[in-house]
């Protein structure tokens, strides 16, 4: 197990503690004790991972912060994606992610015409499985058990040909976790979904880094104001973790809401992204 993954496991436990207890505004010592570390060691470990102090991070993941973010930015959240600076570390990765839907032939009979490469990787939020076709990333998911993760991938494309190979498509996608995005190339996704799902996933790509939206706002954006429940189902079917930022969609109350890969991980990603743009 890598140092990065060990550190995330510790940080995840602390974030879970923060997520549950933020209303009491726990002290540094309280949070450190919850993960059996000294305050000094925990402060250093957390700041190395998040780039901000535990106290600042707690502000980013509190409901009040989320409410303020929605209140101040929701009206222009989609336009803002195209107005944010595009140089250096402020370059928004979402502007460089494009979705191509699979044709019926490409997905015929469980993807029998597809050749899929896959590999396992580390991220700031735990272990990942990432898979690609010749056209782009078709699957990316956080996991705890490697064998289970591979089985889930193979169930999605039951008749495809699989090779455990790291290709340039995967490598480029994984560059997204680096702090400097100034040299990031365009990332292509090759996804199987209904026209409605693809439209929802494309809309998620417009939510800027460090911003949040709601199911209702996305429903209005795609001209389906009464389709919040269907929007939620489409978001819950997202096959590409992080690159399609379903973690940026929360409840209108400001509550974090659910996440396919765990609420603690969702909280971690939201806080981590907020830290990146608020430094």
Tab-separated table of C-alpha atoms in Angstrom:
chain	number	residue	atom	x	y	z
A	1	UNK	CA	0.000	0.000	0.000
A	2	UNK	CA	1.445	3.370	-1.045
A	3	UNK	CA	2.127	6.248	1.337
A	4	UNK	CA	-0.435	8.326	-0.553
A	5	UNK	CA	-3.144	5.735	0.036
A	6	UNK	CA	-2.231	5.271	3.717
A	7	UNK	CA	-2.440	9.036	4.204
A	8	UNK	CA	-5.812	9.236	2.472
A	9	UNK	CA	-7.203	6.494	4.717
A	10	UNK	CA	-6.200	8.555	7.754
A	11	UNK	CA	-7.481	11.782	6.245
A	12	UNK	CA	-10.759	10.098	5.264
A	13	UNK	CA	-11.399	9.111	8.868
A	14	UNK	CA	-10.745	12.696	9.957
A	15	UNK	CA	-13.022	14.063	7.240
A	16	UNK	CA	-15.750	11.650	8.298
A	17	UNK	CA	-15.386	12.982	11.840
A	18	UNK	CA	-15.566	16.584	10.557
A	19	UNK	CA	-18.585	15.778	8.375
A	20	UNK	CA	-20.508	14.315	11.302
A	21	UNK	CA	-19.450	16.841	13.940
A	22	UNK	CA	-18.951	20.131	12.072
A	23	UNK	CA	-21.896	21.783	13.854
A	24	UNK	CA	-19.925	21.548	17.095
A	25	UNK	CA	-16.870	23.018	15.340
A	26	UNK	CA	-14.464	20.456	16.864
A	27	UNK	CA	-11.005	21.642	17.821
A	28	UNK	CA	-7.783	20.487	16.183
A	29	UNK	CA	-7.135	18.285	19.204
A	30	UNK	CA	-10.585	16.679	18.953
A	31	UNK	CA	-10.095	15.821	15.290
A	32	UNK	CA	-6.536	14.581	15.826
A	33	UNK	CA	-7.653	12.345	18.686
A	34	UNK	CA	-10.329	10.809	16.452
A	35	UNK	CA	-7.563	9.400	14.213
A	36	UNK	CA	-5.120	8.675	17.062
A	37	UNK	CA	-2.528	11.270	16.076
A	38	UNK	CA	-0.951	14.166	17.928
A	39	UNK	CA	-2.343	17.594	16.972
A	40	UNK	CA	1.029	18.615	15.499
A	41	UNK	CA	1.399	15.468	13.373
A	42	UNK	CA	-2.204	15.604	12.239
A	43	UNK	CA	-2.025	19.306	11.292
A	44	UNK	CA	1.045	18.645	9.149
A	45	UNK	CA	-0.390	15.498	7.531
A	46	UNK	CA	-3.725	17.141	6.763
A	47	UNK	CA	-2.178	20.341	5.402
A	48	UNK	CA	0.139	18.327	3.140
A	49	UNK	CA	-2.867	16.472	1.722
A	50	UNK	CA	-5.421	19.281	1.420
A	51	UNK	CA	-3.173	22.308	1.101
A	52	UNK	CA	-5.056	24.051	3.909
A	53	UNK	CA	-5.457	23.629	7.646
A	54	UNK	CA	-8.110	21.291	9.097
A	55	UNK	CA	-9.956	24.367	10.388
A	56	UNK	CA	-10.112	25.955	6.930
A	57	UNK	CA	-11.143	22.670	5.379
A	58	UNK	CA	-13.953	22.360	7.912
A	59	UNK	CA	-15.283	25.707	6.680
A	60	UNK	CA	-15.301	24.422	3.104
A	61	UNK	CA	-17.374	21.353	3.909
A	62	UNK	CA	-19.866	22.872	6.308
A	63	UNK	CA	-23.484	23.223	5.255
A	64	UNK	CA	-23.360	26.979	5.774
A	65	UNK	CA	-20.436	27.255	3.356
A	66	UNK	CA	-22.323	25.196	0.794
A	67	UNK	CA	-25.410	27.351	1.184
A	68	UNK	CA	-23.411	30.531	0.705
A	69	UNK	CA	-21.702	29.084	-2.356
A	70	UNK	CA	-25.027	28.157	-3.912
A	71	UNK	CA	-26.619	31.480	-3.006
A	72	UNK	CA	-23.790	33.541	-4.467
A	73	UNK	CA	-22.908	31.493	-7.523
A	74	UNK	CA	-25.721	29.196	-8.526
A	75	UNK	CA	-27.327	31.682	-10.899
A	76	UNK	CA	-24.196	31.883	-13.033
A	77	UNK	CA	-22.626	28.544	-12.245
A	78	UNK	CA	-22.668	27.291	-15.828
A	79	UNK	CA	-21.548	30.558	-17.398
A	80	UNK	CA	-18.759	30.833	-14.866
A	81	UNK	CA	-17.138	27.691	-16.252
A	82	UNK	CA	-16.256	29.631	-19.373
A	83	UNK	CA	-15.180	32.812	-17.639
A	84	UNK	CA	-12.569	31.483	-15.237
A	85	UNK	CA	-8.894	32.065	-16.038
A	86	UNK	CA	-7.254	29.490	-18.289
A	87	UNK	CA	-3.588	29.793	-17.392
A	88	UNK	CA	-1.380	28.117	-14.816
A	89	UNK	CA	-2.975	26.323	-11.902
A	90	UNK	CA	-6.309	28.104	-12.436
A	91	UNK	CA	-6.906	26.266	-15.703
A	92	UNK	CA	-10.222	24.430	-15.405
A	93	UNK	CA	-9.863	20.799	-16.293
A	94	UNK	CA	-13.558	20.468	-17.132
A	95	UNK	CA	-13.170	22.620	-20.236
A	96	UNK	CA	-10.877	19.967	-21.654
A	97	UNK	CA	-13.091	16.935	-21.116
A	98	UNK	CA	-15.266	15.896	-24.043
A	99	UNK	CA	-17.833	13.107	-24.175
A	100	UNK	CA	-18.431	10.881	-27.165
A	101	UNK	CA	-21.378	8.527	-26.903
A	102	UNK	CA	-20.889	4.935	-27.991
A	103	UNK	CA	-22.765	3.872	-31.094
A	104	UNK	CA	-25.173	0.923	-30.879
A	105	UNK	CA	-22.631	-1.108	-32.835
A	106	UNK	CA	-19.857	-0.347	-30.366
A	107	UNK	CA	-21.979	-1.530	-27.477
A	108	UNK	CA	-23.733	-4.375	-29.272
A	109	UNK	CA	-24.063	-7.590	-27.239
A	110	UNK	CA	-22.169	-6.391	-24.218
A	111	UNK	CA	-19.474	-4.525	-26.096
A	112	UNK	CA	-18.312	-7.453	-28.204
A	113	UNK	CA	-16.611	-5.088	-30.654
A	114	UNK	CA	-14.703	-3.236	-27.961
A	115	UNK	CA	-11.112	-3.685	-26.924
A	116	UNK	CA	-10.653	-2.272	-23.420
A	117	UNK	CA	-7.388	-1.520	-21.645
A	118	UNK	CA	-7.481	-1.085	-17.890
A	119	UNK	CA	-5.113	-0.334	-15.042
A	120	UNK	CA	-5.080	0.448	-11.332
A	121	UNK	CA	-3.818	3.733	-9.951
A	122	UNK	CA	-3.556	5.880	-6.847
A	123	UNK	CA	-5.287	9.222	-6.358
A	124	UNK	CA	-5.545	11.739	-3.515
A	125	UNK	CA	-8.892	10.073	-2.700
A	126	UNK	CA	-7.882	6.416	-2.721
A	127	UNK	CA	-7.350	3.669	-5.276
A	128	UNK	CA	-8.786	3.878	-8.797
A	129	UNK	CA	-9.527	1.548	-11.660
A	130	UNK	CA	-9.425	3.300	-15.025
A	131	UNK	CA	-10.354	1.779	-18.377
A	132	UNK	CA	-10.171	3.022	-21.954
A	133	UNK	CA	-11.101	2.189	-25.519
A	134	UNK	CA	-9.252	3.543	-28.540
A	135	UNK	CA	-11.554	6.596	-28.396
A	136	UNK	CA	-11.305	7.556	-24.720
A	137	UNK	CA	-11.950	6.721	-21.073
A	138	UNK	CA	-14.961	4.446	-20.690
A	139	UNK	CA	-14.817	3.761	-16.948
A	140	UNK	CA	-13.149	5.179	-13.843
A	141	UNK	CA	-14.078	4.238	-10.294
A	142	UNK	CA	-12.737	4.381	-6.762
A	143	UNK	CA	-12.462	1.007	-5.073
A	144	UNK	CA	-11.415	-0.835	-1.942
A	145	UNK	CA	-11.146	-4.357	-3.386
A	146	UNK	CA	-9.244	-4.723	-6.674
A	147	UNK	CA	-10.885	-7.971	-7.787
A	148	UNK	CA	-14.350	-6.596	-7.110
A	149	UNK	CA	-13.518	-3.429	-9.049
A	150	UNK	CA	-12.435	-5.461	-12.070
A	151	UNK	CA	-15.573	-7.594	-11.928
A	152	UNK	CA	-17.762	-4.488	-11.921
A	153	UNK	CA	-15.956	-3.195	-14.994
A	154	UNK	CA	-16.378	-6.503	-16.818
A	155	UNK	CA	-20.085	-6.603	-16.002
A	156	UNK	CA	-20.515	-3.273	-17.779
A	157	UNK	CA	-18.932	-4.637	-20.971
A	158	UNK	CA	-19.382	-8.379	-20.587
A	159	UNK	CA	-18.181	-9.414	-24.044
A	160	UNK	CA	-15.357	-6.937	-24.587
A	161	UNK	CA	-11.711	-7.948	-24.906
A	162	UNK	CA	-9.683	-6.877	-21.873
A	163	UNK	CA	-5.983	-6.142	-21.446
A	164	UNK	CA	-4.289	-4.858	-18.311
A	165	UNK	CA	-2.289	-2.121	-19.995
A	166	UNK	CA	-1.586	1.499	-19.092
A	167	UNK	CA	-2.076	3.591	-22.233
A	168	UNK	CA	-1.631	7.290	-22.938
A	169	UNK	CA	-5.395	7.886	-22.728
A	170	UNK	CA	-5.407	6.653	-19.134
A	171	UNK	CA	-2.211	8.505	-18.241
A	172	UNK	CA	-3.583	11.788	-19.548
A	173	UNK	CA	-6.784	11.323	-17.547
A	174	UNK	CA	-4.822	10.644	-14.357
A	175	UNK	CA	-2.827	13.871	-14.811
A	176	UNK	CA	-5.997	15.565	-13.587
A	177	UNK	CA	-4.912	14.896	-10.003
A	178	UNK	CA	-1.706	16.895	-10.391
A	179	UNK	CA	-1.736	20.416	-9.007
A	180	UNK	CA	-0.412	22.042	-12.183
A	181	UNK	CA	-2.956	21.739	-14.987
A	182	UNK	CA	-1.239	24.218	-17.305
A	183	UNK	CA	-0.032	21.429	-19.616
A	184	UNK	CA	-3.120	19.271	-19.440
A	185	UNK	CA	-4.194	17.876	-22.803
A	186	UNK	CA	-7.788	17.380	-23.808
A	187	UNK	CA	-9.379	14.334	-22.194
A	188	UNK	CA	-11.854	12.301	-24.195
A	189	UNK	CA	-14.525	10.060	-22.709
A	190	UNK	CA	-16.131	7.212	-24.662
A	191	UNK	CA	-19.344	6.388	-22.834
A	192	UNK	CA	-22.387	4.208	-23.171
A	193	UNK	CA	-25.553	5.994	-22.112
A	194	UNK	CA	-28.966	7.129	-23.190
A	195	UNK	CA	-29.245	10.557	-24.864
A	196	UNK	CA	-30.697	11.874	-21.575
A	197	UNK	CA	-27.818	10.496	-19.501
A	198	UNK	CA	-25.216	11.899	-21.889
A	199	UNK	CA	-26.897	15.310	-21.731
A	200	UNK	CA	-26.840	15.267	-17.921
A	201	UNK	CA	-23.194	14.160	-17.806
A	202	UNK	CA	-22.204	16.877	-20.295
A	203	UNK	CA	-23.988	19.438	-18.105
A	204	UNK	CA	-22.019	18.295	-15.060
A	205	UNK	CA	-18.821	19.127	-16.943
A	206	UNK	CA	-19.858	22.797	-16.941
A	207	UNK	CA	-19.820	23.089	-13.138
A	208	UNK	CA	-16.521	24.847	-12.415
A	209	UNK	CA	-13.899	23.524	-10.054
A	210	UNK	CA	-14.681	24.590	-6.491
A	211	UNK	CA	-18.327	25.340	-7.289
A	212	UNK	CA	-21.465	23.406	-6.429
A	213	UNK	CA	-24.849	22.973	-8.073
A	214	UNK	CA	-28.123	21.230	-7.258
A	215	UNK	CA	-30.299	18.638	-8.950
A	216	UNK	CA	-32.942	21.298	-9.549
A	217	UNK	CA	-30.472	23.700	-11.161
A	218	UNK	CA	-29.291	21.027	-13.550
A	219	UNK	CA	-32.881	20.110	-14.404
A	220	UNK	CA	-33.508	23.743	-15.385
A	221	UNK	CA	-30.265	23.906	-17.341
A	222	UNK	CA	-31.309	21.034	-19.611
A	223	UNK	CA	-34.889	22.349	-19.925
A	224	UNK	CA	-36.413	19.600	-17.785
A	225	UNK	CA	-37.449	21.571	-14.662
A	226	UNK	CA	-39.617	18.735	-13.307
A	227	UNK	CA	-37.043	16.001	-13.872
A	228	UNK	CA	-34.987	16.325	-10.683
A	229	UNK	CA	-35.518	12.675	-9.774
A	230	UNK	CA	-34.499	11.490	-13.247
A	231	UNK	CA	-31.501	13.823	-13.037
A	232	UNK	CA	-30.515	12.170	-9.773
A	233	UNK	CA	-30.757	8.724	-11.355
A	234	UNK	CA	-28.594	9.794	-14.300
A	235	UNK	CA	-26.024	11.331	-11.962
A	236	UNK	CA	-26.028	8.128	-9.897
A	237	UNK	CA	-25.236	6.196	-13.076
A	238	UNK	CA	-22.114	8.235	-13.849
A	239	UNK	CA	-19.467	5.721	-15.028
A	240	UNK	CA	-16.463	8.040	-14.694
A	241	UNK	CA	-15.562	9.202	-11.192
A	242	UNK	CA	-14.108	12.687	-10.714
A	243	UNK	CA	-13.683	13.515	-14.425
A	244	UNK	CA	-17.470	13.825	-14.685
A	245	UNK	CA	-17.895	15.816	-11.462
A	246	UNK	CA	-21.093	14.395	-10.006
A	247	UNK	CA	-19.510	15.148	-6.613
A	248	UNK	CA	-20.281	18.847	-7.260
A	249	UNK	CA	-24.028	18.257	-7.122
A	250	UNK	CA	-25.558	18.584	-3.665
A	251	UNK	CA	-29.010	19.052	-2.188
A	252	UNK	CA	-30.643	22.492	-2.357
A	253	UNK	CA	-30.498	22.674	1.456
A	254	UNK	CA	-26.714	22.616	1.294
A	255	UNK	CA	-26.448	19.027	2.547
A	256	UNK	CA	-23.791	17.021	0.742
A	257	UNK	CA	-26.191	14.263	-0.352
A	258	UNK	CA	-25.294	10.813	-1.628
A	259	UNK	CA	-22.363	9.625	-3.725
A	260	UNK	CA	-21.730	6.323	-5.453
A	261	UNK	CA	-18.230	6.113	-3.992
A	262	UNK	CA	-19.144	7.201	-0.456
A	263	UNK	CA	-20.190	10.426	1.249
A	264	UNK	CA	-16.863	10.798	3.044
A	265	UNK	CA	-15.005	10.702	-0.264
A	266	UNK	CA	-17.452	13.219	-1.754
A	267	UNK	CA	-16.856	15.544	1.181
A	268	UNK	CA	-13.105	15.110	0.772
A	269	UNK	CA	-13.213	15.998	-2.924
A	270	UNK	CA	-15.432	19.067	-2.400
A	271	UNK	CA	-13.132	20.393	0.321
A	272	UNK	CA	-9.966	19.560	-1.642
A	273	UNK	CA	-11.255	21.401	-4.714
A	274	UNK	CA	-12.351	24.407	-2.659
A	275	UNK	CA	-8.872	24.543	-1.167
A	276	UNK	CA	-7.294	24.567	-4.642
A	277	UNK	CA	-9.148	27.707	-5.754
A	278	UNK	CA	-9.105	29.539	-2.410
A	279	UNK	CA	-5.363	29.462	-1.777
